[in-house]
Short mmCIF file of N, CA, C and O in Angstrom, two decimals:
data_model
loop_
_atom_site.label_atom_id
_atom_site.label_comp_id
_atom_site.label_asym_id
_atom_site.label_seq_id
_atom_site.Cartn_x
_atom_site.Cartn_y
_atom_site.Cartn_z
N MET A 1 -88.38 77.29 203.49
CA MET A 1 -87.67 77.68 202.27
C MET A 1 -86.79 78.88 202.54
O MET A 1 -85.69 78.97 202.07
N TYR A 2 -87.30 79.88 203.30
CA TYR A 2 -86.54 81.10 203.61
C TYR A 2 -85.27 80.74 204.36
O TYR A 2 -84.20 81.28 204.13
N PHE A 3 -85.38 79.74 205.33
CA PHE A 3 -84.23 79.33 206.09
C PHE A 3 -83.15 78.74 205.18
O PHE A 3 -81.95 79.01 205.36
N VAL A 4 -83.51 77.95 204.19
CA VAL A 4 -82.57 77.35 203.30
C VAL A 4 -81.85 78.44 202.46
O VAL A 4 -80.62 78.39 202.28
N GLU A 5 -82.60 79.42 201.97
CA GLU A 5 -81.99 80.51 201.19
C GLU A 5 -81.04 81.33 202.05
O GLU A 5 -79.95 81.69 201.62
N LEU A 6 -81.44 81.64 203.26
CA LEU A 6 -80.61 82.38 204.23
C LEU A 6 -79.34 81.60 204.50
O LEU A 6 -78.24 82.13 204.52
N ASN A 7 -79.51 80.30 204.74
CA ASN A 7 -78.39 79.46 205.04
C ASN A 7 -77.40 79.44 203.89
O ASN A 7 -76.19 79.44 204.08
N LEU A 8 -77.89 79.43 202.66
CA LEU A 8 -77.02 79.45 201.47
C LEU A 8 -76.21 80.75 201.41
O LEU A 8 -75.02 80.70 201.17
N TRP A 9 -76.82 81.87 201.67
CA TRP A 9 -76.12 83.16 201.65
C TRP A 9 -75.08 83.24 202.74
O TRP A 9 -74.01 83.84 202.56
N ILE A 10 -75.36 82.67 203.91
CA ILE A 10 -74.40 82.63 204.99
C ILE A 10 -73.20 81.81 204.57
O ILE A 10 -72.03 82.19 204.80
N LYS A 11 -73.43 80.67 203.94
CA LYS A 11 -72.33 79.81 203.44
C LYS A 11 -71.49 80.54 202.41
O LYS A 11 -70.28 80.45 202.40
N ILE A 12 -72.13 81.25 201.48
CA ILE A 12 -71.43 81.99 200.47
C ILE A 12 -70.56 83.09 201.12
O ILE A 12 -69.39 83.29 200.78
N PHE A 13 -71.14 83.83 202.07
CA PHE A 13 -70.42 84.86 202.78
C PHE A 13 -69.20 84.31 203.53
O PHE A 13 -68.08 84.82 203.40
N ILE A 14 -69.36 83.22 204.28
CA ILE A 14 -68.31 82.62 205.01
C ILE A 14 -67.18 82.12 204.06
O ILE A 14 -66.01 82.27 204.29
N SER A 15 -67.60 81.45 202.97
CA SER A 15 -66.64 80.97 202.00
C SER A 15 -65.85 82.14 201.38
O SER A 15 -64.62 81.99 201.17
N THR A 16 -66.49 83.23 201.11
CA THR A 16 -65.82 84.38 200.52
C THR A 16 -64.80 84.95 201.51
O THR A 16 -63.67 85.24 201.13
N ILE A 17 -65.18 85.08 202.78
CA ILE A 17 -64.24 85.57 203.83
C ILE A 17 -63.05 84.65 203.96
O ILE A 17 -61.91 85.10 203.98
N LEU A 18 -63.27 83.33 203.96
CA LEU A 18 -62.18 82.37 204.08
C LEU A 18 -61.25 82.43 202.85
O LEU A 18 -60.03 82.33 203.01
N LEU A 19 -61.81 82.60 201.67
CA LEU A 19 -61.02 82.71 200.46
C LEU A 19 -60.16 83.98 200.47
O LEU A 19 -59.00 83.93 200.11
N ILE A 20 -60.75 85.08 200.93
CA ILE A 20 -59.94 86.31 201.02
C ILE A 20 -58.80 86.13 202.01
O ILE A 20 -57.68 86.56 201.72
N ILE A 21 -59.03 85.48 203.15
CA ILE A 21 -57.99 85.28 204.14
C ILE A 21 -56.89 84.37 203.55
O ILE A 21 -55.70 84.63 203.67
N GLN A 22 -57.33 83.25 202.93
CA GLN A 22 -56.35 82.32 202.35
C GLN A 22 -55.50 83.01 201.30
O GLN A 22 -54.26 82.90 201.32
N ASN A 23 -56.13 83.73 200.36
CA ASN A 23 -55.37 84.38 199.31
C ASN A 23 -54.46 85.48 199.84
O ASN A 23 -53.36 85.66 199.31
N THR A 24 -54.86 86.15 200.89
CA THR A 24 -54.05 87.18 201.49
C THR A 24 -52.74 86.58 202.05
O THR A 24 -51.65 87.05 201.77
N PHE A 25 -52.87 85.46 202.76
CA PHE A 25 -51.64 84.82 203.28
C PHE A 25 -50.80 84.28 202.18
O PHE A 25 -49.56 84.41 202.20
N LEU A 26 -51.36 83.63 201.17
CA LEU A 26 -50.58 83.07 200.10
C LEU A 26 -49.85 84.13 199.31
O LEU A 26 -48.67 83.98 198.98
N GLU A 27 -50.53 85.26 199.03
CA GLU A 27 -49.85 86.33 198.28
C GLU A 27 -48.79 87.01 199.11
O GLU A 27 -47.73 87.41 198.56
N THR A 28 -49.00 87.12 200.40
CA THR A 28 -47.99 87.75 201.25
C THR A 28 -46.72 86.86 201.38
O THR A 28 -45.60 87.37 201.31
N ILE A 29 -46.95 85.58 201.52
CA ILE A 29 -45.80 84.68 201.73
C ILE A 29 -45.13 84.30 200.40
O ILE A 29 -43.93 84.32 200.28
N TYR A 30 -45.96 83.85 199.42
CA TYR A 30 -45.41 83.34 198.18
C TYR A 30 -45.57 84.24 196.98
O TYR A 30 -44.99 83.97 195.91
N GLY A 31 -46.37 85.27 197.09
CA GLY A 31 -46.61 86.15 195.94
C GLY A 31 -47.62 85.62 194.96
O GLY A 31 -47.81 86.17 193.88
N LYS A 32 -48.25 84.52 195.29
CA LYS A 32 -49.21 83.90 194.38
C LYS A 32 -50.21 83.00 195.08
O LYS A 32 -49.91 82.51 196.15
N THR A 33 -51.35 82.87 194.49
CA THR A 33 -52.39 81.97 195.00
C THR A 33 -52.29 80.67 194.23
O THR A 33 -51.43 80.51 193.34
N ILE A 34 -53.15 79.76 194.54
CA ILE A 34 -53.13 78.43 193.84
C ILE A 34 -53.40 78.63 192.36
O ILE A 34 -52.69 78.06 191.53
N GLY A 35 -54.36 79.48 191.99
CA GLY A 35 -54.65 79.70 190.58
C GLY A 35 -53.47 80.41 189.87
O GLY A 35 -53.15 80.07 188.73
N LYS A 36 -52.84 81.34 190.56
CA LYS A 36 -51.69 82.03 189.95
C LYS A 36 -50.51 81.04 189.78
O LYS A 36 -49.78 81.18 188.83
N GLN A 37 -50.38 80.13 190.70
CA GLN A 37 -49.32 79.09 190.57
C GLN A 37 -49.54 78.23 189.32
O GLN A 37 -48.62 77.97 188.59
N ILE A 38 -50.80 77.89 189.07
CA ILE A 38 -51.10 77.05 187.92
C ILE A 38 -50.77 77.82 186.65
O ILE A 38 -50.21 77.23 185.69
N PHE A 39 -51.09 79.12 186.55
CA PHE A 39 -50.84 79.88 185.33
C PHE A 39 -49.46 80.57 185.32
O PHE A 39 -49.19 81.33 184.40
N LYS A 40 -48.67 80.31 186.35
CA LYS A 40 -47.31 80.83 186.44
C LYS A 40 -47.25 82.34 186.38
O LYS A 40 -46.47 82.95 185.64
N ILE A 41 -48.12 82.97 187.17
CA ILE A 41 -48.12 84.41 187.35
C ILE A 41 -48.04 84.71 188.84
O ILE A 41 -48.23 83.83 189.67
N ARG A 42 -47.75 85.96 189.16
CA ARG A 42 -47.62 86.35 190.60
C ARG A 42 -48.01 87.77 190.75
O ARG A 42 -48.08 88.53 189.83
N VAL A 43 -48.19 88.16 192.02
CA VAL A 43 -48.51 89.54 192.38
C VAL A 43 -47.28 90.20 192.97
O VAL A 43 -46.58 89.57 193.78
N ILE A 44 -46.99 91.41 192.52
CA ILE A 44 -45.87 92.17 193.08
C ILE A 44 -46.35 93.58 193.39
O ILE A 44 -47.34 94.03 192.85
N ASP A 45 -45.63 94.24 194.31
CA ASP A 45 -45.92 95.64 194.59
C ASP A 45 -45.01 96.49 193.70
O ASP A 45 -44.29 96.00 192.83
N ASP A 46 -44.94 97.76 193.98
CA ASP A 46 -44.11 98.66 193.20
C ASP A 46 -42.60 98.41 193.35
O ASP A 46 -41.83 98.88 192.56
N LYS A 47 -42.25 97.71 194.40
CA LYS A 47 -40.81 97.39 194.65
C LYS A 47 -40.43 96.02 194.11
O LYS A 47 -39.35 95.52 194.42
N ALA A 48 -41.30 95.40 193.38
CA ALA A 48 -41.11 94.07 192.77
C ALA A 48 -40.97 92.98 193.85
O ALA A 48 -40.27 91.97 193.63
N SER A 49 -41.61 93.17 194.98
CA SER A 49 -41.59 92.12 196.02
C SER A 49 -43.02 91.75 196.31
O SER A 49 -43.97 92.35 195.80
N ASN A 50 -43.17 90.68 197.10
CA ASN A 50 -44.52 90.25 197.47
C ASN A 50 -45.22 91.40 198.23
O ASN A 50 -44.61 92.07 199.02
N PRO A 51 -46.53 91.54 198.02
CA PRO A 51 -47.23 92.60 198.75
C PRO A 51 -47.25 92.28 200.24
O PRO A 51 -47.28 91.11 200.61
N ASP A 52 -47.17 93.31 201.06
CA ASP A 52 -47.27 93.06 202.50
C ASP A 52 -48.73 92.65 202.86
O ASP A 52 -49.61 92.66 202.00
N PHE A 53 -48.91 92.24 204.12
CA PHE A 53 -50.19 91.66 204.52
C PHE A 53 -51.35 92.65 204.28
O PHE A 53 -52.37 92.25 203.72
N ILE A 54 -51.23 93.89 204.72
CA ILE A 54 -52.32 94.86 204.58
C ILE A 54 -52.62 95.15 203.10
O ILE A 54 -53.79 95.20 202.75
N LEU A 55 -51.58 95.33 202.31
CA LEU A 55 -51.80 95.59 200.87
C LEU A 55 -52.50 94.39 200.22
O LEU A 55 -53.43 94.57 199.45
N SER A 56 -52.06 93.21 200.54
CA SER A 56 -52.68 92.01 199.97
C SER A 56 -54.12 91.85 200.47
O SER A 56 -55.00 91.47 199.69
N LEU A 57 -54.36 92.16 201.75
CA LEU A 57 -55.72 92.06 202.29
C LEU A 57 -56.63 93.05 201.56
O LEU A 57 -57.74 92.70 201.11
N ASN A 58 -56.17 94.31 201.41
CA ASN A 58 -56.96 95.30 200.68
C ASN A 58 -57.24 94.85 199.25
O ASN A 58 -58.32 94.99 198.75
N ARG A 59 -56.22 94.30 198.59
CA ARG A 59 -56.34 93.86 197.22
C ARG A 59 -57.37 92.76 197.08
O ARG A 59 -58.19 92.75 196.17
N ASN A 60 -57.34 91.84 198.03
CA ASN A 60 -58.28 90.71 197.96
C ASN A 60 -59.69 91.10 198.32
O ASN A 60 -60.67 90.59 197.74
N ILE A 61 -59.84 92.06 199.23
CA ILE A 61 -61.19 92.55 199.56
C ILE A 61 -61.76 93.29 198.34
O ILE A 61 -62.89 93.11 197.95
N LEU A 62 -60.88 94.11 197.71
CA LEU A 62 -61.33 94.90 196.55
C LEU A 62 -61.59 94.02 195.34
O LEU A 62 -62.23 94.45 194.36
N SER A 63 -61.10 92.76 195.32
CA SER A 63 -61.33 91.88 194.18
C SER A 63 -62.81 91.59 194.01
O SER A 63 -63.25 91.25 192.91
N ILE A 64 -63.57 91.78 195.06
CA ILE A 64 -65.04 91.64 194.94
C ILE A 64 -65.61 92.67 193.95
O ILE A 64 -66.56 92.40 193.22
N LEU A 65 -64.97 93.82 193.90
CA LEU A 65 -65.40 94.89 192.97
C LEU A 65 -65.27 94.42 191.51
O LEU A 65 -65.97 94.91 190.63
N ASN A 66 -64.38 93.52 191.26
CA ASN A 66 -64.20 92.99 189.88
C ASN A 66 -65.44 92.32 189.34
O ASN A 66 -65.60 92.15 188.14
N LEU A 67 -66.32 91.91 190.24
CA LEU A 67 -67.52 91.22 189.84
C LEU A 67 -68.68 92.17 189.49
O LEU A 67 -69.72 91.76 189.00
N ILE A 68 -68.46 93.45 189.76
CA ILE A 68 -69.46 94.48 189.47
C ILE A 68 -69.23 95.07 188.08
O ILE A 68 -68.09 95.67 187.86
N PRO A 69 -70.13 94.97 187.18
CA PRO A 69 -69.90 95.55 185.87
C PRO A 69 -69.89 97.07 185.88
O PRO A 69 -70.62 97.69 186.63
N ILE A 70 -69.08 97.64 185.01
CA ILE A 70 -68.98 99.07 184.89
C ILE A 70 -69.53 99.48 183.53
O ILE A 70 -69.25 98.85 182.53
N TYR A 71 -70.31 100.53 183.52
CA TYR A 71 -70.94 100.94 182.29
C TYR A 71 -69.93 101.72 181.44
O TYR A 71 -69.30 102.68 181.89
N ILE A 72 -69.76 101.34 180.19
CA ILE A 72 -68.85 101.97 179.25
C ILE A 72 -69.71 102.66 178.15
O ILE A 72 -70.55 101.99 177.57
N PHE A 73 -69.42 103.90 177.90
CA PHE A 73 -70.15 104.61 176.86
C PHE A 73 -69.50 104.29 175.51
O PHE A 73 -68.28 104.19 175.42
N GLY A 74 -70.32 104.16 174.50
CA GLY A 74 -69.87 103.81 173.16
C GLY A 74 -69.18 104.98 172.50
O GLY A 74 -69.22 106.14 172.91
N ASP A 75 -68.48 104.67 171.42
CA ASP A 75 -67.79 105.65 170.60
C ASP A 75 -68.32 105.51 169.18
O ASP A 75 -68.08 104.44 168.54
N SER A 76 -68.97 106.49 168.67
CA SER A 76 -69.57 106.39 167.33
C SER A 76 -68.49 106.27 166.24
O SER A 76 -68.79 105.77 165.14
N ASN A 77 -67.28 106.72 166.52
CA ASN A 77 -66.21 106.64 165.53
C ASN A 77 -65.50 105.29 165.57
O ASN A 77 -64.71 104.98 164.68
N ASN A 78 -65.73 104.51 166.61
CA ASN A 78 -65.06 103.24 166.75
C ASN A 78 -66.09 102.14 166.90
O ASN A 78 -66.69 101.99 167.96
N PRO A 79 -66.30 101.32 165.85
CA PRO A 79 -67.33 100.30 165.93
C PRO A 79 -67.01 99.18 166.93
O PRO A 79 -67.87 98.41 167.30
N TYR A 80 -65.76 99.08 167.36
CA TYR A 80 -65.38 98.01 168.30
C TYR A 80 -65.57 98.41 169.76
O TYR A 80 -65.48 97.58 170.65
N LYS A 81 -65.85 99.69 170.00
CA LYS A 81 -66.09 100.16 171.34
C LYS A 81 -67.57 100.36 171.54
O LYS A 81 -68.11 101.46 171.40
N ASN A 82 -68.28 99.31 171.84
CA ASN A 82 -69.72 99.31 171.99
C ASN A 82 -70.10 99.83 173.40
O ASN A 82 -69.39 99.60 174.35
N GLU A 83 -71.24 100.45 173.45
CA GLU A 83 -71.78 100.90 174.72
C GLU A 83 -72.35 99.72 175.48
O GLU A 83 -72.95 98.82 174.90
N GLY A 84 -72.09 99.66 176.77
CA GLY A 84 -72.67 98.59 177.58
C GLY A 84 -71.86 98.36 178.83
O GLY A 84 -70.91 99.07 179.13
N PHE A 85 -72.20 97.32 179.54
CA PHE A 85 -71.53 96.99 180.76
C PHE A 85 -70.33 96.09 180.49
O PHE A 85 -70.38 95.19 179.66
N ARG A 86 -69.24 96.36 181.19
CA ARG A 86 -68.01 95.55 181.07
C ARG A 86 -67.53 95.21 182.47
O ARG A 86 -67.66 96.00 183.38
N PHE A 87 -66.86 94.08 182.60
CA PHE A 87 -66.20 93.71 183.82
C PHE A 87 -64.78 94.21 183.73
O PHE A 87 -64.11 94.01 182.73
N TYR A 88 -64.32 94.93 184.73
CA TYR A 88 -62.98 95.50 184.73
C TYR A 88 -62.16 94.71 185.73
O TYR A 88 -62.23 94.95 186.95
N MET A 89 -61.39 93.74 185.26
CA MET A 89 -60.77 92.77 186.13
C MET A 89 -59.51 93.23 186.88
O MET A 89 -58.97 92.53 187.67
N ASN A 90 -59.04 94.46 186.61
CA ASN A 90 -57.87 94.92 187.26
C ASN A 90 -58.10 96.07 188.22
O ASN A 90 -57.19 96.79 188.65
N LEU A 91 -59.37 96.28 188.59
CA LEU A 91 -59.71 97.41 189.46
C LEU A 91 -58.98 97.32 190.79
O LEU A 91 -58.42 98.33 191.25
N ASN A 92 -58.93 96.14 191.37
CA ASN A 92 -58.24 96.01 192.66
C ASN A 92 -56.76 96.29 192.52
O ASN A 92 -56.12 96.89 193.40
N ASN A 93 -56.13 95.89 191.41
CA ASN A 93 -54.68 96.18 191.22
C ASN A 93 -54.45 97.64 191.04
O ASN A 93 -53.46 98.19 191.52
N ASN A 94 -55.30 98.32 190.29
CA ASN A 94 -55.14 99.75 190.09
C ASN A 94 -55.26 100.57 191.34
O ASN A 94 -54.50 101.47 191.59
N ILE A 95 -56.20 100.19 192.17
CA ILE A 95 -56.42 100.91 193.42
C ILE A 95 -55.27 100.65 194.41
O ILE A 95 -54.74 101.57 195.06
N CYS A 96 -54.81 99.42 194.50
CA CYS A 96 -53.76 99.05 195.47
C CYS A 96 -52.34 99.20 194.92
O CYS A 96 -51.39 99.00 195.66
N LYS A 97 -52.18 99.57 193.67
CA LYS A 97 -50.85 99.73 193.07
C LYS A 97 -50.06 98.43 193.09
O LYS A 97 -48.89 98.41 193.46
N THR A 98 -50.73 97.32 192.76
CA THR A 98 -50.06 96.05 192.63
C THR A 98 -50.09 95.66 191.15
O THR A 98 -50.82 96.23 190.36
N HIS A 99 -49.29 94.68 190.80
CA HIS A 99 -49.13 94.26 189.41
C HIS A 99 -49.15 92.76 189.34
O HIS A 99 -48.60 92.07 190.17
N ILE A 100 -49.79 92.22 188.26
CA ILE A 100 -49.74 90.79 187.97
C ILE A 100 -48.72 90.61 186.85
O ILE A 100 -48.82 91.25 185.78
N ILE A 101 -47.74 89.76 187.12
CA ILE A 101 -46.69 89.55 186.10
C ILE A 101 -46.49 88.07 185.87
O ILE A 101 -46.87 87.24 186.69
N LYS A 102 -45.83 87.75 184.75
CA LYS A 102 -45.40 86.38 184.53
C LYS A 102 -44.25 86.06 185.49
O LYS A 102 -43.40 86.90 185.72
N GLU A 103 -44.29 84.87 186.03
CA GLU A 103 -43.27 84.42 186.98
C GLU A 103 -41.86 84.57 186.37
O GLU A 103 -40.94 85.01 187.05
N SER A 104 -41.71 84.30 185.12
CA SER A 104 -40.40 84.33 184.46
C SER A 104 -39.84 85.74 184.29
O SER A 104 -38.66 85.90 184.09
N LYS A 105 -40.68 86.78 184.45
CA LYS A 105 -40.23 88.18 184.30
C LYS A 105 -39.76 88.84 185.56
O LYS A 105 -39.28 89.95 185.53
N LEU A 106 -39.90 88.15 186.70
CA LEU A 106 -39.56 88.75 187.99
C LEU A 106 -38.11 89.20 188.06
O LEU A 106 -37.79 90.30 188.49
N ILE A 107 -37.19 88.33 187.66
CA ILE A 107 -35.75 88.64 187.75
C ILE A 107 -35.45 89.85 186.83
O ILE A 107 -34.72 90.76 187.24
N GLU A 108 -36.03 89.88 185.65
CA GLU A 108 -35.81 90.99 184.73
C GLU A 108 -36.34 92.28 185.33
O GLU A 108 -35.68 93.35 185.22
N ILE A 109 -37.48 92.26 185.95
CA ILE A 109 -38.07 93.45 186.55
C ILE A 109 -37.19 93.93 187.72
O ILE A 109 -36.94 95.15 187.87
N LYS A 110 -36.70 93.04 188.51
CA LYS A 110 -35.83 93.42 189.65
C LYS A 110 -34.53 94.03 189.15
O LYS A 110 -34.00 94.98 189.73
N LYS A 111 -34.00 93.51 188.04
CA LYS A 111 -32.77 94.05 187.43
C LYS A 111 -33.01 95.51 186.96
O LYS A 111 -32.19 96.37 187.18
N ILE A 112 -34.14 95.73 186.30
CA ILE A 112 -34.46 97.04 185.81
C ILE A 112 -34.62 98.03 186.96
O ILE A 112 -34.16 99.16 186.87
N GLN A 113 -35.18 97.61 188.06
CA GLN A 113 -35.38 98.50 189.21
C GLN A 113 -34.04 98.89 189.86
O GLN A 113 -33.95 99.96 190.44
N LYS A 114 -33.06 98.01 189.78
CA LYS A 114 -31.74 98.34 190.38
C LYS A 114 -30.98 99.35 189.57
O LYS A 114 -30.12 100.06 190.06
N GLU A 115 -31.30 99.47 188.29
CA GLU A 115 -30.59 100.42 187.41
C GLU A 115 -30.94 101.84 187.69
O GLU A 115 -31.91 102.24 188.22
#
């Protein structure tokens, strides 16, 4: 039984590493992964271009942090801000200074940057 459980964790680890590598290449070359292509969104850096390989690799490695819940303290004045754990899905983008945008907004963003 222990061997089966260990074997499962090894498969999960290898799958995660392969997914990180695949997504790094796709974001570096195309600016989007398969899921981003479906939802018509993309990743850009601060210059509105595809992230370079190292930036994308860091971003994808840090995406594992998105699965760790962060404890948020409540606000007694705001009933909608409850105390508890929350998943913070943009942690990797904030650390790496990358942005997720709609595909249709890329030209507009590049125009604004030229001004």
